[in-house]
Amino acid sequence: MNGPIQVGQLYPSKLNSGLLGRPNNQATATQGNEFKAILDQNLLKFSNHASKRLEQRGIQFSKEQMTSLNQAIDKAAAKGSKDSLILMQNNVALIVNVPNRTVVTAMDGNSMKDNVFTQIDSAVIL
């Protein structure tokens, strides 16, 4: 420790501070990206708007309904759909952005009456 220590410098010698006691994070980052990709591919998301509508209209889904909703999105994706109307048996309609697997809005039976659904390219009826 003969030389002066400058502000922001821990060691007076020319050590690469990026190599001090840190593991190589490249493999960890790659694994994290793969895991995120799998999660993003299989996880159904609800937009803020859709969450508010579900709460306002008292719409809840059972585990079986969520499974059938995921299968409907998979079918729509297999056909190349982008924005799909999904009509469920419990008298609920959902508009879903298929590539992002995101529910954009939700309607119950009363809200669906006399409505016109625009900007969709497909419909899935469960």
Short mmCIF file of C-alpha atoms in Angstrom, two decimals, residues 8 32 71 84 88 104 108 126:
data_model
loop_
_atom_site.label_atom_id
_atom_site.label_comp_id
_atom_site.label_asym_id
_atom_site.label_seq_id
_atom_site.Cartn_x
_atom_site.Cartn_y
_atom_site.Cartn_z
CA GLY A 8 -13.67 4.79 -6.04
CA GLY A 32 -32.50 -17.23 -16.40
CA GLN A 71 -56.05 -24.54 -24.15
CA SER A 84 -59.05 -13.43 -30.19
CA MET A 88 -66.70 -19.30 -22.23
CA VAL A 104 -57.09 -7.45 -22.54
CA ASP A 108 -70.05 -10.92 -18.30
CA LEU A 126 -65.74 -23.07 -25.26
#
